[in-house]
Amino acid sequence: ARIDLNCDLGESFGAYTLGRDAEILPYVTSANIACGFHAGDPSVMRRTVRLALEAGAAIGSHPGLPDLAGFGRRNMDVSADEVYAMTVYQIGALEAIVRAEGGTLRHVKPHGALYNMAAARADLAEAIAEAVYRTNPALTLLGLAGSESTRAAERLGLNAAHEAFADRGYRADGSLVPRGLPGALIGDAAEAAARVVRMALEGRVSTPEGEDVPLRADSVCLHGDGAHALEFARRIRAACEAAGIEVRPAGGA
Amino acid sequence: ARIDLNCDLGESFGAYTLGRDAEILPYVTSANIACGFHAGDPSVMRRTVRLALEAGAAIGSHPGLPDLAGFGRRNMDVSADEVYAMTVYQIGALEAIVRAEGGTLRHVKPHGALYNMAAARADLAEAIAEAVYRTNPALTLLGLAGSESTRAAERLGLNAAHEAFADRGYRADGSLVPRGLPGALIGDAAEAAARVVRMALEGRVSTPEGEDVPLRADSVCLHGDGAHALEFARRIRAACEAAGIEVRPAGGA
Amino acid sequence: ARIDLNCDLGESFGAYTLGRDAEILPYVTSANIACGFHAGDPSVMRRTVRLALEAGAAIGSHPGLPDLAGFGRRNMDVSADEVYAMTVYQIGALEAIVRAEGGTLRHVKPHGALYNMAAARADLAEAIAEAVYRTNPALTLLGLAGSESTRAAERLGLNAAHEAFADRGYRADGSLVPRGLPGALIGDAAEAAARVVRMALEGRVSTPEGEDVPLRADSVCLHGDGAHALEFARRIRAACEAAGIEVRPAGGA
Amino acid sequence: ARIDLNCDLGESFGAYTLGRDAEILPYVTSANIACGFHAGDPSVMRRTVRLALEAGAAIGSHPGLPDLAGFGRRNMDVSADEVYAMTVYQIGALEAIVRAEGGTLRHVKPHGALYNMAAARADLAEAIAEAVYRTNPALTLLGLAGSESTRAAERLGLNAAHEAFADRGYRADGSLVPRGLPGALIGDAAEAAARVVRMALEGRVSTPEGEDVPLRADSVCLHGDGAHALEFARRIRAACEAAGIEVRPAGGA
């Protein structure tokens, strides 16, 4: 069994610092680097690419909606054509920075509202998959496991990495328990780590009601900010390694 | 003799239209396309790349300062590191769009205040040349003829295209007559065309004082907006062709 | 009978020009001036305020979503608190510019997606009404006739101006025929003018199916851009005056 | 003797937090609140205004250059007209938020590069003073002591508050020792506090060379961020109070 541990990085902007990139990177195999729309700026991107290369993480583009004030978390009524163009733009911007530092871009993971909209809407999922494919068909696309995102990627022949969450509850149909409902969040690091191990070894997760359901988890999302982020990351990585799971990038390295 | 006729394009933004791109393109051999900082947005960039490919123009990146409100024309006290990073970013963004449309990026020409600052300051010129080189050493860098820009490019071994202006006066030292002084602007299209022909055939231009001075002109800038832009473009292109000058991209096509 | 003729103005930005403000102003009694979020910048705002003062139009703030690339036309998932704060901000910014030029701010009309979301959603309508009220309770709030916008304004005791459209079809329930359906647009200037006259004199409009329905129209929206905008404006104003309708600002002047 | 202790606040933006506003406010008599150009957004501004009102600090507008990526610290080649318009805009935006919360705007202090450019250039100083005067002539303008800023304010009849720095060295002509030179920074909190006391009681400061020079200090700048900011603030306030200096806003409260 194998698993990828991905994390959103490079979300600082100008004088603003966000995230504990250097501290989280030792646990990360795939670094999703913000591209200047929801967070990040060219100088932050370059600095983060260097950090990720030093840490040996695979580097991916983390494109978002053009909404710095909302950190790319507010849904916007963007068209599929707009999503296509902004995704190509952001992939290319980061790819050039990676190339200039001697590295190779490996994957793409949309951010926030763009990620969520693409998981639910086929037209936006196709626009993103098309953007990835036409920019570089060797890139892996990370999307919500079993969603429109991964389906669109697979239809185009892209390598799709199904992403799961260590700290979120799942319903019987494989969707996330909405925030605010009981079982939505897994607050205990040991429990989260055990769930990841089971996802990787058995491809299964249990619902808040105790039902056991299948879940494909090629990559698990680590958080780069917040009080318990480092503790969760450390525990998840250690548990996976202790269980003999190979921890490596979903998109190659 | 040969000459390149370059033009800044894709400077619309969202609902805002600027420039007469489709009308000017038939006269243009090198299209410099704005990259979203001083003008342009991802959708405008894609549309303009398609127009330029259809017209057979060589495509270049036209990076600018992050100053949409000032159209990239206001000098800003940016560091060489910031200039390096923003240039790589903008080149990469456009290169991905060009690649996704099946084309190839050929050159880079900085815009407005970035162009002027790079012409005068060695540190910024080097930052831009380094950005071009590390992103793709096969790209041609267009800069003010005989300036810090072209010198920095040549030191790195980049192909540097020396740019001249058909509608601007030159002083004996090869610098532009500052706007506002007598002889700063050439208002007559026929005179402008004749000056371009002479630059291409003889590598010389005459000053307002009537002195005859050398001027290297690999590429001449056509304007894409304004009342007389099309008339100037048509005259310059026709005069060059009538004089047997080969009109083709400085950066290949 | 009386009617207000309002128009969105000051939607240029930096080097970008949009709208024919000086030409449309003679027909306008209420000028809604963009405030820098969806369009406009401080220099454009000042210039437009001066134009409107010279033309004798009442001046209003035209706040929008923070989406220059989308011209404020894309719905965004903003919270009521965010809408409240961004509306106070934009009203204040324009009010200071008006005051500095010796004028008085009279009204507020939200723009584009903000206007549409406020017409349909009570929470956002209340946020905007509250923003207007707490900034200056003497301001008039222009909103879609008979919508959540005007209801929220009236609940707070604000002067609400019900806005109608000369060039749009209405359904029996007083809502607009959605674009794309038959009867959505009134393409003929004479017909549009006749509809405005009837709205003002009788408070009625006929549906595409020929039904006659009540419609309160305190203010009618003129367009400041597009091929036929001036012709529509001229015809509407002339028809109202010919019918003895008093054409004056809904918010005082 | 009296002194005002001012501090830049509200410099967070969206998801980004900067500064320790709640902790520093107990020491502050004048709160300079960012207005959305170099930092701050409408929601942050509202939150900060509430904090400042609760703390009993006088509230001022802290307008900056339109350069979020550079935090308003990069000089830009803006015209006096642009500076005038952006200053009125930002004052008005904050004033409306203050008014909506039941408070009163008292002063204006330009930020970063705008502050520095206005201190040195009479045309920009006049543009800012004019913007303050025409928006509200009762506002106090904080500027570098003895600079073009305060001179322009005084020529217009505005109340000018001369600002001094507790942690910066002064030269014999009253200007700041440039960063990087010996004596530029006062690193010891007790020394900084003693210097402020002397400025307030005697209107004098000693240079790195030991010379004793006059310095008018109506207001002293506290920093809201950084490791030692709170310690400096606490010491300066305590020392002033211990010396019987009245600590109160320069612009009234």
Short mmCIF file of N, CA, C and O in Angstrom, two decimals, chain A residues 35-37 41-43 45-46 50 81-82 84-86 88-97 99-102 131 134-136, chain B residues 35-37 41-43 45-46 50 81-82 84-86 88-97 99-102 131 134-136:
data_model
loop_
_atom_site.label_atom_id
_atom_site.label_comp_id
_atom_site.label_asym_id
_atom_site.label_seq_id
_atom_site.Cartn_x
_atom_site.Cartn_y
_atom_site.Cartn_z
N CYS A 35 -0.69 30.30 -6.22
CA CYS A 35 -0.20 30.89 -7.47
C CYS A 35 -0.59 32.35 -7.66
O CYS A 35 -0.63 32.85 -8.79
N GLY A 36 -0.90 33.07 -6.56
CA GLY A 36 -1.08 34.50 -6.69
C GLY A 36 -2.51 34.97 -6.85
O GLY A 36 -2.74 36.18 -6.89
N PHE A 37 -3.47 34.07 -6.97
CA PHE A 37 -4.86 34.53 -7.13
C PHE A 37 -5.57 34.58 -5.77
O PHE A 37 -6.09 35.61 -5.39
N ASP A 41 2.41 35.38 -3.87
CA ASP A 41 2.84 36.36 -4.86
C ASP A 41 4.12 35.81 -5.48
O ASP A 41 4.66 34.80 -4.98
N PRO A 42 4.61 36.40 -6.56
CA PRO A 42 5.77 35.78 -7.23
C PRO A 42 6.96 35.53 -6.31
O PRO A 42 7.60 34.47 -6.40
N SER A 43 7.24 36.46 -5.40
CA SER A 43 8.39 36.27 -4.51
C SER A 43 8.13 35.16 -3.50
O SER A 43 9.01 34.36 -3.19
N MET A 45 6.13 32.66 -3.99
CA MET A 45 6.14 31.41 -4.76
C MET A 45 7.56 30.89 -4.95
O MET A 45 7.83 29.71 -4.78
N ARG A 46 8.46 31.82 -5.29
CA ARG A 46 9.84 31.39 -5.50
C ARG A 46 10.45 30.85 -4.22
O ARG A 46 11.11 29.81 -4.22
N ARG A 50 11.67 26.90 -3.49
CA ARG A 50 13.00 26.54 -2.97
C ARG A 50 12.90 25.67 -1.72
O ARG A 50 13.62 24.68 -1.58
N ASP A 81 -15.18 28.80 -19.19
CA ASP A 81 -14.09 29.39 -19.97
C ASP A 81 -13.15 30.20 -19.09
O ASP A 81 -11.92 30.16 -19.26
N GLU A 82 -13.73 30.94 -18.15
CA GLU A 82 -12.88 31.71 -17.23
C GLU A 82 -12.04 30.77 -16.35
O GLU A 82 -10.86 31.02 -16.11
N TYR A 84 -11.08 27.74 -17.08
CA TYR A 84 -10.04 27.16 -17.93
C TYR A 84 -8.84 28.12 -18.02
O TYR A 84 -7.69 27.74 -17.77
N ALA A 85 -9.13 29.35 -18.39
CA ALA A 85 -8.04 30.31 -18.62
C ALA A 85 -7.27 30.62 -17.34
O ALA A 85 -6.03 30.67 -17.34
N MET A 86 -7.97 30.78 -16.22
CA MET A 86 -7.25 31.13 -14.99
C MET A 86 -6.43 29.94 -14.47
O MET A 86 -5.42 30.12 -13.79
N VAL A 88 -4.94 27.53 -16.51
CA VAL A 88 -3.73 27.47 -17.35
C VAL A 88 -2.73 28.54 -16.89
O VAL A 88 -1.53 28.28 -16.73
N TYR A 89 -3.25 29.75 -16.69
CA TYR A 89 -2.40 30.88 -16.28
C TYR A 89 -1.61 30.54 -15.02
O TYR A 89 -0.39 30.70 -14.96
N GLN A 90 -2.32 30.07 -14.00
CA GLN A 90 -1.67 29.83 -12.71
C GLN A 90 -0.71 28.64 -12.77
O GLN A 90 0.34 28.65 -12.14
N ILE A 91 -1.09 27.60 -13.51
CA ILE A 91 -0.16 26.47 -13.66
C ILE A 91 1.13 26.95 -14.32
O ILE A 91 2.24 26.65 -13.86
N GLY A 92 0.97 27.72 -15.39
CA GLY A 92 2.15 28.19 -16.12
C GLY A 92 3.05 29.07 -15.29
O GLY A 92 4.28 28.98 -15.34
N ALA A 93 2.43 29.96 -14.50
CA ALA A 93 3.22 30.88 -13.67
C ALA A 93 4.09 30.07 -12.70
O ALA A 93 5.29 30.33 -12.55
N LEU A 94 3.50 29.09 -12.04
CA LEU A 94 4.28 28.31 -11.09
C LEU A 94 5.28 27.41 -11.79
O LEU A 94 6.42 27.25 -11.35
N GLU A 95 4.86 26.83 -12.91
CA GLU A 95 5.77 25.93 -13.63
C GLU A 95 7.06 26.65 -14.02
O GLU A 95 8.16 26.10 -13.91
N ALA A 96 6.93 27.90 -14.46
CA ALA A 96 8.13 28.64 -14.85
C ALA A 96 9.04 28.88 -13.64
O ALA A 96 10.26 28.79 -13.74
N ILE A 97 8.44 29.16 -12.51
CA ILE A 97 9.25 29.39 -11.30
C ILE A 97 9.94 28.10 -10.88
O ILE A 97 11.12 28.11 -10.52
N ARG A 99 10.74 25.58 -12.85
CA ARG A 99 11.76 25.29 -13.86
C ARG A 99 13.00 26.17 -13.64
O ARG A 99 14.13 25.70 -13.73
N ALA A 100 12.75 27.46 -13.35
CA ALA A 100 13.88 28.37 -13.14
C ALA A 100 14.70 27.99 -11.93
O ALA A 100 15.88 28.34 -11.83
N GLU A 101 14.10 27.25 -11.00
CA GLU A 101 14.84 26.78 -9.82
C GLU A 101 15.39 25.37 -10.02
O GLU A 101 15.92 24.77 -9.08
N GLY A 102 15.23 24.83 -11.23
CA GLY A 102 15.82 23.53 -11.51
C GLY A 102 14.94 22.34 -11.17
O GLY A 102 15.39 21.19 -11.19
N ALA A 131 -7.58 22.23 -18.79
CA ALA A 131 -6.48 23.17 -18.58
C ALA A 131 -5.20 22.43 -18.22
O ALA A 131 -4.11 22.74 -18.72
N ARG A 134 -3.98 20.34 -21.39
CA ARG A 134 -3.41 21.10 -22.50
C ARG A 134 -2.13 21.83 -22.10
O ARG A 134 -1.32 22.18 -22.95
N THR A 135 -1.96 22.07 -20.82
CA THR A 135 -0.72 22.71 -20.37
C THR A 135 0.40 21.67 -20.30
O THR A 135 1.51 21.91 -20.75
N ASN A 136 0.07 20.51 -19.74
CA ASN A 136 1.08 19.46 -19.61
C ASN A 136 0.39 18.15 -19.21
O ASN A 136 0.05 17.95 -18.05
N CYS B 35 0.33 40.36 -19.61
CA CYS B 35 0.30 39.14 -18.80
C CYS B 35 -0.46 39.30 -17.48
O CYS B 35 -0.23 38.54 -16.54
N GLY B 36 -1.34 40.28 -17.37
CA GLY B 36 -2.21 40.33 -16.21
C GLY B 36 -1.76 41.24 -15.08
O GLY B 36 -2.48 41.39 -14.10
N PHE B 37 -0.56 41.83 -15.19
CA PHE B 37 -0.13 42.71 -14.11
C PHE B 37 -0.49 44.17 -14.41
O PHE B 37 -1.16 44.81 -13.62
N ASP B 41 -6.00 39.86 -18.75
CA ASP B 41 -6.41 38.86 -17.77
C ASP B 41 -6.35 37.52 -18.48
O ASP B 41 -6.14 37.47 -19.70
N PRO B 42 -6.48 36.40 -17.77
CA PRO B 42 -6.28 35.11 -18.43
C PRO B 42 -7.16 34.91 -19.67
O PRO B 42 -6.68 34.38 -20.68
N SER B 43 -8.41 35.36 -19.62
CA SER B 43 -9.30 35.16 -20.77
C SER B 43 -8.88 36.06 -21.94
O SER B 43 -8.90 35.64 -23.10
N MET B 45 -5.86 37.10 -22.46
CA MET B 45 -4.59 36.54 -22.94
C MET B 45 -4.84 35.40 -23.92
O MET B 45 -4.23 35.32 -24.98
N ARG B 46 -5.78 34.51 -23.55
CA ARG B 46 -6.06 33.38 -24.42
C ARG B 46 -6.61 33.86 -25.76
O ARG B 46 -6.22 33.39 -26.83
N ARG B 50 -4.79 33.48 -29.52
CA ARG B 50 -5.45 32.89 -30.70
C ARG B 50 -5.42 33.83 -31.89
O ARG B 50 -5.14 33.42 -33.02
N ASP B 81 15.08 41.50 -6.88
CA ASP B 81 14.49 40.18 -6.61
C ASP B 81 13.01 40.15 -6.96
O ASP B 81 12.51 39.15 -7.50
N GLU B 82 12.31 41.23 -6.62
CA GLU B 82 10.88 41.28 -6.97
C GLU B 82 10.69 41.29 -8.49
O GLU B 82 9.80 40.62 -9.02
N TYR B 84 12.74 40.07 -10.74
CA TYR B 84 13.05 38.73 -11.23
C TYR B 84 11.82 37.82 -11.10
O TYR B 84 11.39 37.18 -12.06
N ALA B 85 11.25 37.77 -9.91
CA ALA B 85 10.15 36.84 -9.66
C ALA B 85 8.91 37.19 -10.47
O ALA B 85 8.25 36.31 -11.03
N MET B 86 8.59 38.49 -10.56
CA MET B 86 7.37 38.84 -11.31
C MET B 86 7.56 38.62 -12.81
O MET B 86 6.57 38.38 -13.53
N VAL B 88 9.52 36.10 -14.21
CA VAL B 88 9.38 34.65 -14.43
C VAL B 88 7.89 34.28 -14.39
O VAL B 88 7.40 33.54 -15.25
N TYR B 89 7.20 34.80 -13.41
CA TYR B 89 5.76 34.50 -13.24
C TYR B 89 4.97 34.83 -14.51
O TYR B 89 4.22 34.00 -15.02
N GLN B 90 5.17 36.03 -15.01
CA GLN B 90 4.38 36.48 -16.15
C GLN B 90 4.77 35.75 -17.44
O GLN B 90 3.92 35.43 -18.27
N ILE B 91 6.07 35.49 -17.60
CA ILE B 91 6.49 34.71 -18.77
C ILE B 91 5.81 33.33 -18.74
O ILE B 91 5.26 32.86 -19.73
N GLY B 92 5.87 32.69 -17.57
CA GLY B 92 5.31 31.35 -17.45
C GLY B 92 3.81 31.32 -17.71
O GLY B 92 3.30 30.40 -18.37
N ALA B 93 3.11 32.32 -17.18
CA ALA B 93 1.66 32.35 -17.36
C ALA B 93 1.31 32.40 -18.85
O ALA B 93 0.45 31.67 -19.33
N LEU B 94 1.99 33.29 -19.57
CA LEU B 94 1.68 33.39 -21.00
C LEU B 94 2.17 32.16 -21.77
O LEU B 94 1.49 31.67 -22.66
N GLU B 95 3.34 31.66 -21.40
CA GLU B 95 3.89 30.51 -22.13
C GLU B 95 2.92 29.33 -22.05
O GLU B 95 2.70 28.62 -23.04
N ALA B 96 2.32 29.12 -20.89
CA ALA B 96 1.37 28.01 -20.75
C ALA B 96 0.16 28.22 -21.65
O ALA B 96 -0.34 27.28 -22.28
N ILE B 97 -0.31 29.45 -21.74
CA ILE B 97 -1.47 29.73 -22.58
C ILE B 97 -1.11 29.51 -24.05
O ILE B 97 -1.89 28.93 -24.82
N ARG B 99 1.25 27.54 -25.23
CA ARG B 99 1.44 26.09 -25.42
C ARG B 99 0.10 25.38 -25.52
O ARG B 99 -0.10 24.50 -26.37
N ALA B 100 -0.83 25.77 -24.64
CA ALA B 100 -2.15 25.13 -24.65
C ALA B 100 -2.90 25.39 -25.96
O ALA B 100 -3.78 24.63 -26.34
N GLU B 101 -2.53 26.47 -26.64
CA GLU B 101 -3.14 26.76 -27.94
C GLU B 101 -2.32 26.21 -29.10
O GLU B 101 -2.63 26.49 -30.26
N GLY B 102 -1.27 25.48 -28.79
CA GLY B 102 -0.49 24.85 -29.85
C GLY B 102 0.62 25.71 -30.42
O GLY B 102 1.21 25.36 -31.45
N ALA B 131 15.74 36.33 -15.48
CA ALA B 131 14.41 35.71 -15.47
C ALA B 131 14.11 35.04 -16.81
O ALA B 131 13.60 33.92 -16.88
N ARG B 134 16.58 31.93 -17.27
CA ARG B 134 16.29 30.75 -16.46
C ARG B 134 14.94 30.13 -16.79
O ARG B 134 14.70 28.96 -16.53
N THR B 135 14.04 30.92 -17.34
CA THR B 135 12.75 30.36 -17.74
C THR B 135 12.89 29.61 -19.06
O THR B 135 12.38 28.50 -19.22
N ASN B 136 13.60 30.21 -19.99
CA ASN B 136 13.79 29.59 -21.31
C ASN B 136 14.86 30.33 -22.07
O ASN B 136 14.59 31.39 -22.65
#
